[in-house]
PDB file of C-alpha atoms and ligand atoms in Angstrom:
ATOM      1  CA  UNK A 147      -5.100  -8.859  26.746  1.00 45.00           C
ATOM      2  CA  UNK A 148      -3.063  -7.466  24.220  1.00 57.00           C
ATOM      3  CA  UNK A 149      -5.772  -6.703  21.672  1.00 58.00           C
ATOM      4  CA  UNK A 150      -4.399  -9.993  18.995  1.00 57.00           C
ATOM      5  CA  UNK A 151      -3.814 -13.076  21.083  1.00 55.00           C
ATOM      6  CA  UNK A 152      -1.792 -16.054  19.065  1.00 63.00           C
ATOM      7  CA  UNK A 153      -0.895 -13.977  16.279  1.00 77.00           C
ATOM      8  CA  UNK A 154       2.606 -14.764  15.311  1.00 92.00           C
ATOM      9  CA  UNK A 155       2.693 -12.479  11.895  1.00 94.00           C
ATOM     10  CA  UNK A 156       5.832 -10.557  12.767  1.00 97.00           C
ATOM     11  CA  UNK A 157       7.653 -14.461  13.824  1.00 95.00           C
ATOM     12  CA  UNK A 158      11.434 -13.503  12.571  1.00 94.00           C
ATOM     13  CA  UNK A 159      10.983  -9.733  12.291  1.00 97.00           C
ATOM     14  CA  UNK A 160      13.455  -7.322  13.940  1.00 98.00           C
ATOM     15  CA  UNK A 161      11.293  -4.205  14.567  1.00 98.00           C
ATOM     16  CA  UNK A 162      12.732  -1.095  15.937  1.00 98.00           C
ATOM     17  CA  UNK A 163      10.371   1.032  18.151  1.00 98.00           C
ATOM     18  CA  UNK A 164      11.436   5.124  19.371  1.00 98.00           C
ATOM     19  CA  UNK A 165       9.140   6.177  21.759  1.00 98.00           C
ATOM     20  CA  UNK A 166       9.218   9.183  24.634  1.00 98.00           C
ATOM     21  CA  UNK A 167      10.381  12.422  23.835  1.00 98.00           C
ATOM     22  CA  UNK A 168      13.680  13.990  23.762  1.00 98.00           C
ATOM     23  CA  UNK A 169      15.181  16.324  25.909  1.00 98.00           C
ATOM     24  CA  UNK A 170      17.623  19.495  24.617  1.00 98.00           C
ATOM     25  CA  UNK A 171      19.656  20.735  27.912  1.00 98.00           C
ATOM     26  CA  UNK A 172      19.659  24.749  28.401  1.00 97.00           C
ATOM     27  CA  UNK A 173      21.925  24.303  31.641  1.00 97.00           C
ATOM     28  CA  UNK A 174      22.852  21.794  33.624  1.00 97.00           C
ATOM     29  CA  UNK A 175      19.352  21.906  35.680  1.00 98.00           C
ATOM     30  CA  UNK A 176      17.042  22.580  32.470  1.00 97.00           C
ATOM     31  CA  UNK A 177      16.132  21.524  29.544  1.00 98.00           C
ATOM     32  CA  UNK A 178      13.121  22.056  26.594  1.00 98.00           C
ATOM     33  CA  UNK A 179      11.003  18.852  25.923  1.00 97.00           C
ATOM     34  CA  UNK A 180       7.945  18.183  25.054  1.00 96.00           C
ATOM     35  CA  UNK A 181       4.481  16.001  26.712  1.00 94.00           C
ATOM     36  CA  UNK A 182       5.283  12.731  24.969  1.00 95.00           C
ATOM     37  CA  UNK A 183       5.069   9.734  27.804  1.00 95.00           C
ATOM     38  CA  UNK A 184       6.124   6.737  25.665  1.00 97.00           C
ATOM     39  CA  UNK A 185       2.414   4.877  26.158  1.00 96.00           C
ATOM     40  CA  UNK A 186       2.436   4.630  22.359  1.00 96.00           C
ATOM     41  CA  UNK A 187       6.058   3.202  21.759  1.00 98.00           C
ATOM     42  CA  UNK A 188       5.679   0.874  24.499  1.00 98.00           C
ATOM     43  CA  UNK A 189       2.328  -0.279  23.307  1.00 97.00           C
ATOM     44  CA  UNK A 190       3.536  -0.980  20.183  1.00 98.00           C
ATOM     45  CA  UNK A 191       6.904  -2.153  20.761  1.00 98.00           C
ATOM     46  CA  UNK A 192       4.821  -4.799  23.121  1.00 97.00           C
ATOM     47  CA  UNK A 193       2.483  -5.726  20.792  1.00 97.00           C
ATOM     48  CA  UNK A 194       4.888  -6.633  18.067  1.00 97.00           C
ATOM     49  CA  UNK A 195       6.683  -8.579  20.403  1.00 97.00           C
ATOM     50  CA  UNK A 196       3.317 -10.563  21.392  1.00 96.00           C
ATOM     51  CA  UNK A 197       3.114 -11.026  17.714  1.00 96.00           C
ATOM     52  CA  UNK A 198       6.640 -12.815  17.101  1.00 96.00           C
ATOM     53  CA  UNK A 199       8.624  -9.521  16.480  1.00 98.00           C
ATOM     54  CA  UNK A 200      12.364  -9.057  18.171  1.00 98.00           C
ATOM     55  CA  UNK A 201      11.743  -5.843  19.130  1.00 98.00           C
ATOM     56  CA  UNK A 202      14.501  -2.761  20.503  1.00 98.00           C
ATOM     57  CA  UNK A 203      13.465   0.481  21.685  1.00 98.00           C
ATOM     58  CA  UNK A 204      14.933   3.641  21.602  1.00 99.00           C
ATOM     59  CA  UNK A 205      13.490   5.288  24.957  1.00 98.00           C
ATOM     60  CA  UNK A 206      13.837   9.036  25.423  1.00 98.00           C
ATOM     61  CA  UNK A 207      12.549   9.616  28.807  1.00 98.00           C
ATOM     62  CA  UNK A 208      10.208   7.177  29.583  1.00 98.00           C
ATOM     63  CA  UNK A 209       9.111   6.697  32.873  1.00 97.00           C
ATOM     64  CA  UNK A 210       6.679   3.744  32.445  1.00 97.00           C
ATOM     65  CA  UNK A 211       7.957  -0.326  32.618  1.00 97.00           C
ATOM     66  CA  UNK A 212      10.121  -1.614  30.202  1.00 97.00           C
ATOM     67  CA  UNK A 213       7.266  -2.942  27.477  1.00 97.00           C
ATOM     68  CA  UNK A 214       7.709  -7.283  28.143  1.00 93.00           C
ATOM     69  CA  UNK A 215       9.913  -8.845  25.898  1.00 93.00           C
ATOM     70  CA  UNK A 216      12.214  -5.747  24.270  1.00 97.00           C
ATOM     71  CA  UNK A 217      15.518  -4.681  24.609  1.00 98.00           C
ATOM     72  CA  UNK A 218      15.118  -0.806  25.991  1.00 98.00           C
ATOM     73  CA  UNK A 219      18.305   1.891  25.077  1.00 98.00           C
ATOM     74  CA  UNK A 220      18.166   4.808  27.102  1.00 98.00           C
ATOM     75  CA  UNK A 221      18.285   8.288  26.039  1.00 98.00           C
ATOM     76  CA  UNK A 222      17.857  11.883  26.693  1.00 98.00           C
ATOM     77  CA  UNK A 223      18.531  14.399  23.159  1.00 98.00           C
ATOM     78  CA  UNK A 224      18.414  13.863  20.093  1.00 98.00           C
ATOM     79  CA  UNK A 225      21.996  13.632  19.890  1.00 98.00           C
ATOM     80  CA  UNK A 226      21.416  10.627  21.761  1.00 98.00           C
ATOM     81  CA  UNK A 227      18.492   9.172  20.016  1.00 98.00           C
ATOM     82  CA  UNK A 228      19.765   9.568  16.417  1.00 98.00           C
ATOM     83  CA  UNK A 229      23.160   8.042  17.359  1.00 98.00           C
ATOM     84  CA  UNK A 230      20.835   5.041  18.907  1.00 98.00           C
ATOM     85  CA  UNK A 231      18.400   4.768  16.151  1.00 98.00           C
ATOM     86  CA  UNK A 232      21.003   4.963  12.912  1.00 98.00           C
ATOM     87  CA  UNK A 233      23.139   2.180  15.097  1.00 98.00           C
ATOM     88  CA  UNK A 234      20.348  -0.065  15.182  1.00 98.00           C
ATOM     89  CA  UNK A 235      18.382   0.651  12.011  1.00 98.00           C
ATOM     90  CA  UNK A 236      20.854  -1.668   9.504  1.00 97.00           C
ATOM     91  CA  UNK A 237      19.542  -4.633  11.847  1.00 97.00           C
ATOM     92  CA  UNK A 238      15.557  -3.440  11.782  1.00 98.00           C
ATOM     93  CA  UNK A 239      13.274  -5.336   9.371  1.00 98.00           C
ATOM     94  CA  UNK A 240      10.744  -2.730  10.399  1.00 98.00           C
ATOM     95  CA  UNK A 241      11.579   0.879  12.078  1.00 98.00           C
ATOM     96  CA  UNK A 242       8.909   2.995  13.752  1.00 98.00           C
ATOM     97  CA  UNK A 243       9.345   6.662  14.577  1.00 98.00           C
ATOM     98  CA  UNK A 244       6.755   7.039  17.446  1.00 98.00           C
ATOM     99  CA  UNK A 245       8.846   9.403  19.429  1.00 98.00           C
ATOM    100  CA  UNK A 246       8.441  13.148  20.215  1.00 97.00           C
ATOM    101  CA  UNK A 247      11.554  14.197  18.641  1.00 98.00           C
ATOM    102  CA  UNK A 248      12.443  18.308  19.265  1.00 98.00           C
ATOM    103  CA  UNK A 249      13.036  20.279  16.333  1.00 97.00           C
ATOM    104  CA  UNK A 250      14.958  22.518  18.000  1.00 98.00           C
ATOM    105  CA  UNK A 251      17.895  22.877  20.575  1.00 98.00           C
ATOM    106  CA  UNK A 252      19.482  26.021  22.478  1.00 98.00           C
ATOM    107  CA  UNK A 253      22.067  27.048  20.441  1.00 98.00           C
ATOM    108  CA  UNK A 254      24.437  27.079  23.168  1.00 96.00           C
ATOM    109  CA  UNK A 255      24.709  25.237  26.552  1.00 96.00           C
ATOM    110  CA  UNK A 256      25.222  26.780  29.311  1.00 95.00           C
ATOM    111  CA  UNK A 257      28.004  24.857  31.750  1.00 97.00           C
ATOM    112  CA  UNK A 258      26.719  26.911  34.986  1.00 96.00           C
ATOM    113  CA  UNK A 259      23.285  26.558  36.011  1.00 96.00           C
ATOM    114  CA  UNK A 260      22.052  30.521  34.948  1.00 94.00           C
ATOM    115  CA  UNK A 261      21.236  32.817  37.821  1.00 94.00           C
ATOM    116  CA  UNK A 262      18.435  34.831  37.927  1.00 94.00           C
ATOM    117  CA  UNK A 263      18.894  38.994  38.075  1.00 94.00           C
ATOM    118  CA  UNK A 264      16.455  41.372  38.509  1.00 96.00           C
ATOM    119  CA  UNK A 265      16.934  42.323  35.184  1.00 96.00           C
ATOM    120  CA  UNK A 266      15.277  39.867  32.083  1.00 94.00           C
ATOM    121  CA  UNK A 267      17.246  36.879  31.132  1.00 90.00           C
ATOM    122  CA  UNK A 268      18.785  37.038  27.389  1.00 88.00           C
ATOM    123  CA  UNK A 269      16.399  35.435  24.644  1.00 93.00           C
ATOM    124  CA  UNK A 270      16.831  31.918  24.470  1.00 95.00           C
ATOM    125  CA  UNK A 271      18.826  30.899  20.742  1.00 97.00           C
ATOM    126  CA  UNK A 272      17.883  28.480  19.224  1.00 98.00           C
ATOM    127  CA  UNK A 273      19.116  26.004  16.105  1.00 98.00           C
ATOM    128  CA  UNK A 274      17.769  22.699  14.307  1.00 98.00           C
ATOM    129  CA  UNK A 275      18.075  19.594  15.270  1.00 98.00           C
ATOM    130  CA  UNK A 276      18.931  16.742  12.710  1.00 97.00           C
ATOM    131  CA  UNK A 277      15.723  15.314  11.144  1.00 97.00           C
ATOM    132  CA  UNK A 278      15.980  11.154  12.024  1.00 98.00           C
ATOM    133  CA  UNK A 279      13.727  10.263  10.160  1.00 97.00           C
ATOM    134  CA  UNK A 280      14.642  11.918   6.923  1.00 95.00           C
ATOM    135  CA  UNK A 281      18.421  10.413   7.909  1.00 97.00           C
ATOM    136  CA  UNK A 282      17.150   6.845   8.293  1.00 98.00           C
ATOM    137  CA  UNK A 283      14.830   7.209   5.153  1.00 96.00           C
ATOM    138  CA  UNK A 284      18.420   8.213   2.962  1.00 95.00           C
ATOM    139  CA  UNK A 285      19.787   5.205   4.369  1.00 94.00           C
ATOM    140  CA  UNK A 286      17.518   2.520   4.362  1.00 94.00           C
ATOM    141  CA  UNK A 287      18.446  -0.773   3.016  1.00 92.00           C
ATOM    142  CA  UNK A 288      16.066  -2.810   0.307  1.00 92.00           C
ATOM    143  CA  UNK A 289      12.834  -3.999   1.767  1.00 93.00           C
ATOM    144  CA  UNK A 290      13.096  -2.140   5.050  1.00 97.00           C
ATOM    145  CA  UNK A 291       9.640  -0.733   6.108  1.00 98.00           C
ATOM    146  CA  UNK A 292       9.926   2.881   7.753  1.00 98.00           C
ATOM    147  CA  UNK A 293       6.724   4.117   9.543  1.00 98.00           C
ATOM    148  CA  UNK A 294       6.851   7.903  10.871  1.00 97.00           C
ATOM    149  CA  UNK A 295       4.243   9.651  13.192  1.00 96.00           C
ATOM    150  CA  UNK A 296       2.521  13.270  12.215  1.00 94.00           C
ATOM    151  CA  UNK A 297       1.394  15.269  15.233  1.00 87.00           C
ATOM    152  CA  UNK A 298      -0.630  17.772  13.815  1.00 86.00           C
ATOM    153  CA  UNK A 299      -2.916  20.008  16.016  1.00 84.00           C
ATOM    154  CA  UNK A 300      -4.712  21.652  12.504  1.00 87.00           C
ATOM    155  CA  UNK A 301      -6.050  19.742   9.069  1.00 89.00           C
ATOM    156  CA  UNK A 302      -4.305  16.788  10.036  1.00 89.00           C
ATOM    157  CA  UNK A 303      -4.801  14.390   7.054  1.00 90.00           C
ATOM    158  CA  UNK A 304      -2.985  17.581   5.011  1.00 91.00           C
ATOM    159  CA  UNK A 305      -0.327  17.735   6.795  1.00 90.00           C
ATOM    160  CA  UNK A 306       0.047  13.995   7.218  1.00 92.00           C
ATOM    161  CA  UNK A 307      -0.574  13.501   3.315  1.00 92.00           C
ATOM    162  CA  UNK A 308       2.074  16.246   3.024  1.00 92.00           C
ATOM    163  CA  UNK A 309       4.280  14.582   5.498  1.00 93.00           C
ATOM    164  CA  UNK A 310       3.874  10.776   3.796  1.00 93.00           C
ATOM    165  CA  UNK A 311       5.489  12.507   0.522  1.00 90.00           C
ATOM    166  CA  UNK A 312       7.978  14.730   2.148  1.00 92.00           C
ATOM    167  CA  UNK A 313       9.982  11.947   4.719  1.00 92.00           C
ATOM    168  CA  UNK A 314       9.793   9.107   2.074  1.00 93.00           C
ATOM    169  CA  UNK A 315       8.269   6.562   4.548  1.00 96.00           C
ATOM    170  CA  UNK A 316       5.756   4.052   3.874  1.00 97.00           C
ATOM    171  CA  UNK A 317       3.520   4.461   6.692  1.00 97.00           C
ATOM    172  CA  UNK A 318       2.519   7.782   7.997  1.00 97.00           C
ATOM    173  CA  UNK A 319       0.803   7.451  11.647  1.00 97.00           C
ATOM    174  CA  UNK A 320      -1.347  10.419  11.489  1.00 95.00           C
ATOM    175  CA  UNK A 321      -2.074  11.853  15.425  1.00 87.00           C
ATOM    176  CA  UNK A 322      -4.582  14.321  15.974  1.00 80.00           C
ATOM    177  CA  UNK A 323      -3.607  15.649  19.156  1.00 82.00           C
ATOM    178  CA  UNK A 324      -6.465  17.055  21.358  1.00 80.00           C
ATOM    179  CA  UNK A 325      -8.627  15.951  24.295  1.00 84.00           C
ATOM    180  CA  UNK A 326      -8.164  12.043  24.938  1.00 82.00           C
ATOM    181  CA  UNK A 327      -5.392  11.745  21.917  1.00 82.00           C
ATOM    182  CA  UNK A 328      -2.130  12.065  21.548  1.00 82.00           C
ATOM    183  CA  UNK A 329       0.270  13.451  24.548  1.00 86.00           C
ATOM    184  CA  UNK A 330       0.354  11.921  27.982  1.00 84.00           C
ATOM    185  CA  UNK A 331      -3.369   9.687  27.760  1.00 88.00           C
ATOM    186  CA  UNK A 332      -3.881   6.504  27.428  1.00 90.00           C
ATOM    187  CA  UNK A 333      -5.980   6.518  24.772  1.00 91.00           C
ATOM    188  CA  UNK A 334      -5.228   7.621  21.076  1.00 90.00           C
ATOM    189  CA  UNK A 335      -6.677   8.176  18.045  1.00 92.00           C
ATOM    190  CA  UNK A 336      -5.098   7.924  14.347  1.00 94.00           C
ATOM    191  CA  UNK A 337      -5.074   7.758  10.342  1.00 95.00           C
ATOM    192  CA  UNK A 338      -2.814   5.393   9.033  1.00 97.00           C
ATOM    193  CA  UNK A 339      -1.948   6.666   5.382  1.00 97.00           C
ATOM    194  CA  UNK A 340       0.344   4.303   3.445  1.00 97.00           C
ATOM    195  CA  UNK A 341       2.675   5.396   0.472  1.00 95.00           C
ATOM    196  CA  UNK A 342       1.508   4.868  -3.337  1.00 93.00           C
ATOM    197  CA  UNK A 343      -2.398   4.443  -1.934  1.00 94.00           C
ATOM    198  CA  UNK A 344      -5.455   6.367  -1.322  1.00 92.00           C
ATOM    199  CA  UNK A 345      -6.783   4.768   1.337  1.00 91.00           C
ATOM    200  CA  UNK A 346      -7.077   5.908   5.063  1.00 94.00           C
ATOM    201  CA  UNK A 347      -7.328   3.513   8.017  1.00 96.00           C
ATOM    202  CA  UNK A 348      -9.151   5.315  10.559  1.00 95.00           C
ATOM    203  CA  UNK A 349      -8.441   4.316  14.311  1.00 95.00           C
ATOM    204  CA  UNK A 350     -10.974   5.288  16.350  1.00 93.00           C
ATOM    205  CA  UNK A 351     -10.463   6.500  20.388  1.00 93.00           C
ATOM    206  CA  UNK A 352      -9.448   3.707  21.644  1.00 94.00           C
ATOM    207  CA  UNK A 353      -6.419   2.200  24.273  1.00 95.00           C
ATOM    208  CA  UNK A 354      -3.068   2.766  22.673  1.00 94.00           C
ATOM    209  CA  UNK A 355      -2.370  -1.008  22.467  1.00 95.00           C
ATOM    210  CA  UNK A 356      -5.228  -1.213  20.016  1.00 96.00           C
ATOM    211  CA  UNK A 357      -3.863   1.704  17.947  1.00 96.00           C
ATOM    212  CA  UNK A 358      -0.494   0.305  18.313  1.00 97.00           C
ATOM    213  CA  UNK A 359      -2.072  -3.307  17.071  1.00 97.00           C
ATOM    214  CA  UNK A 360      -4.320  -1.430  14.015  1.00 97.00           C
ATOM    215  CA  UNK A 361      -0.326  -0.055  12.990  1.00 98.00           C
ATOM    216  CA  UNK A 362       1.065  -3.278  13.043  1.00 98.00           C
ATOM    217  CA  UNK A 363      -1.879  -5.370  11.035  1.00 97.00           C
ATOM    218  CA  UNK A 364      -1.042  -2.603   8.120  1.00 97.00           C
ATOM    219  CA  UNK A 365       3.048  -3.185   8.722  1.00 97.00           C
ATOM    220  CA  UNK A 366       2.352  -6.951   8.737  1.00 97.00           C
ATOM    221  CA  UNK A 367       0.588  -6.456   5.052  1.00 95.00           C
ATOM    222  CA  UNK A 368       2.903  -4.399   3.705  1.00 96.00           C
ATOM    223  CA  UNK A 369       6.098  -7.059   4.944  1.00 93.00           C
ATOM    224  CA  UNK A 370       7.494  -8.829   1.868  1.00 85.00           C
ATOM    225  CA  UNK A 371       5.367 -12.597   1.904  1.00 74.00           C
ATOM    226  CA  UNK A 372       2.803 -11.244   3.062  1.00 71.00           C
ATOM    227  CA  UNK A 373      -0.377 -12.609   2.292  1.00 53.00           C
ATOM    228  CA  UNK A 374      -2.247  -9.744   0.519  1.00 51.00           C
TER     229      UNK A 374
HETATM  230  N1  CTP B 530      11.240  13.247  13.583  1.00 62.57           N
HETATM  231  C1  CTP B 530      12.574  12.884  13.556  1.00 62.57           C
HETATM  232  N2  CTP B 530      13.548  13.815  13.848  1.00 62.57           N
HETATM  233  C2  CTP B 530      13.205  15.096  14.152  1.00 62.57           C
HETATM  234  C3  CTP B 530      11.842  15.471  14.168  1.00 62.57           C
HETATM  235  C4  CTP B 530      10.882  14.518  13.876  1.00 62.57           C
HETATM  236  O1  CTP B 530      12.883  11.727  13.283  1.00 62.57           O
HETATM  237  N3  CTP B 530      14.178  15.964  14.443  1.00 62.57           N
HETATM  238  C5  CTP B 530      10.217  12.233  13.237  1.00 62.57           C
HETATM  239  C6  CTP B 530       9.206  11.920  14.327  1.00 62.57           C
HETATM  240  O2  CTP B 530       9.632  10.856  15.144  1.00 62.57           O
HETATM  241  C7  CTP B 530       7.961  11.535  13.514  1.00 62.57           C
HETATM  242  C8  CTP B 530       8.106  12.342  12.228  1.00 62.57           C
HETATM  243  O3  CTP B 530       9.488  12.735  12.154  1.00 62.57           O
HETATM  244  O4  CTP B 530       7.960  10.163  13.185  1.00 62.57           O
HETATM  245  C9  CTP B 530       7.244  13.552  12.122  1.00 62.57           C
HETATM  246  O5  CTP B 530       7.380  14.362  13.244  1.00 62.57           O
HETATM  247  P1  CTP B 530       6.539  15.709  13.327  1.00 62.57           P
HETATM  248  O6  CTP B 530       7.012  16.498  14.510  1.00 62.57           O
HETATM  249  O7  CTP B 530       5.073  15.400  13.216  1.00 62.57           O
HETATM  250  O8  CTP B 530       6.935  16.428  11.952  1.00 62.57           O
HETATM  251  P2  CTP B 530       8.117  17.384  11.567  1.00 62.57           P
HETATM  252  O9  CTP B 530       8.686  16.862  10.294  1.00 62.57           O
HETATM  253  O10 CTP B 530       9.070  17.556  12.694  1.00 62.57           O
HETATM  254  O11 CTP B 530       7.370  18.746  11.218  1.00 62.57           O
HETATM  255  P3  CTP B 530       6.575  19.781  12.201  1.00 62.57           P
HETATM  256  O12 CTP B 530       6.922  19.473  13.638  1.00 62.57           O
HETATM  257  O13 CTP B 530       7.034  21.133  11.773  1.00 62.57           O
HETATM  258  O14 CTP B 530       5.097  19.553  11.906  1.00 62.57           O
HETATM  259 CA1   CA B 531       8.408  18.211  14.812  1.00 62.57          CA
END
């Protein structure tokens, strides 16, 4: 069913999931966002509750059932996420940055919904967004496992190797994103790199809940008492 009946290897663990993708308002009727449904979060924050976890996720914009057995925050920006990620973090055992998070926001909102002219509209500014997962990663406490997500469309063990150096996490979820991977499909495909080793696990096209299950067998290992 879920890939790894009657495993109980994450019994006791608090595991944090994001998942969706966030949403930066232009006006009050638009926004820019991104193709990320959530199918990976969910699958994941499900599995590790199948497997013993206590599990909350950070939702941005999910429109898919609450995964069984988590406690699901709601948001929309990244405003919103961060706040509901770096509040919950100091509780996580185990944090997992699956979500789509922008980059960028416009650089100023617009209170009125902006009319059309016949003329061109202005060009669009735009301004970072904080990073999350650099914030959580200068914050963590001793023994807390941070896993972050690459979506890379070109060379994508590069930019994931460069990525698992850069963001200080453990676990870098390497997602090639392409026909039958990634955005909006069921189905995924990955590289899971892990800090301080050479080795690749390579996840095959397969259902998400089997990528999100390959993900947590490599958490579960790297969890202090686990057997190695
Ligand atoms: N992430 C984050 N906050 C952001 C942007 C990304 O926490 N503002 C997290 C994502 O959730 C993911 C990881 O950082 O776990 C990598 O996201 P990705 O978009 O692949 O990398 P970036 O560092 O944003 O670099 P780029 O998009 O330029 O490749
Ligand atoms: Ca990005």
């Amino acid at each position: 069913l879920l890939d790894r009946p009657g495993l109980a290897d994450l019994a006791g663990c608090q595991v944090l999931v994001s998942a969706g993708g966030t949403r930066e308002p232009i006006d009050p009727v638009r926004f820019l966002g991104n193709r990320s449904s959530g199918r990976q979060g969910y699958a994941l924050a499900a599995a590790a509750a199948v497997r013993g976890a206590e599990v909350t996720v950070v939702a941005a914009n999910v429109a898919l059932p609450d995964p069984a057995g988590s406690r699901v925050v709601r948001v929309e920006s990244t405003e919103e996420l961060r706040t509901a990620v770096l509040d919950a973090a100091p509780r996580a055992d185990v944090v997992i940055m699956a979500a789509a998070v922008a980059d960028f926001r416009a650089a100023e909102i617009a209170t009125e919904k902006i009319k059309k002219t016949d003329a061109d509209p202005p060009p669009l500014r735009l301004t970072r967004t904080p990073d999350v997962l650099a914030e959580l990663a200068a914050r963590r406490r001793p023994g807390q496992l941070l896993v972050g997500f690459a979506a890379e469309t070109t060379d994508p063990l590069a930019g994931g190797r460069a990525k698992l150096a850069a963001k200080g996490v453990d676990v870098l979820v390497i997602n090639e994103v392409g026909p039958n991977r990634g955005f909006d499909v069921p189905t995924n495909a990955a590289s899971i790199l892990v800090a301080d080793s050479p080795d690749i696990v390579d996840v095959p096209l397969a259902p998400k809940v089997v990528v999100a299950n390959r993900i947590l067998d490599v958490v579960a290992g790297l969890l202090p008492g686990a057997r190695q």
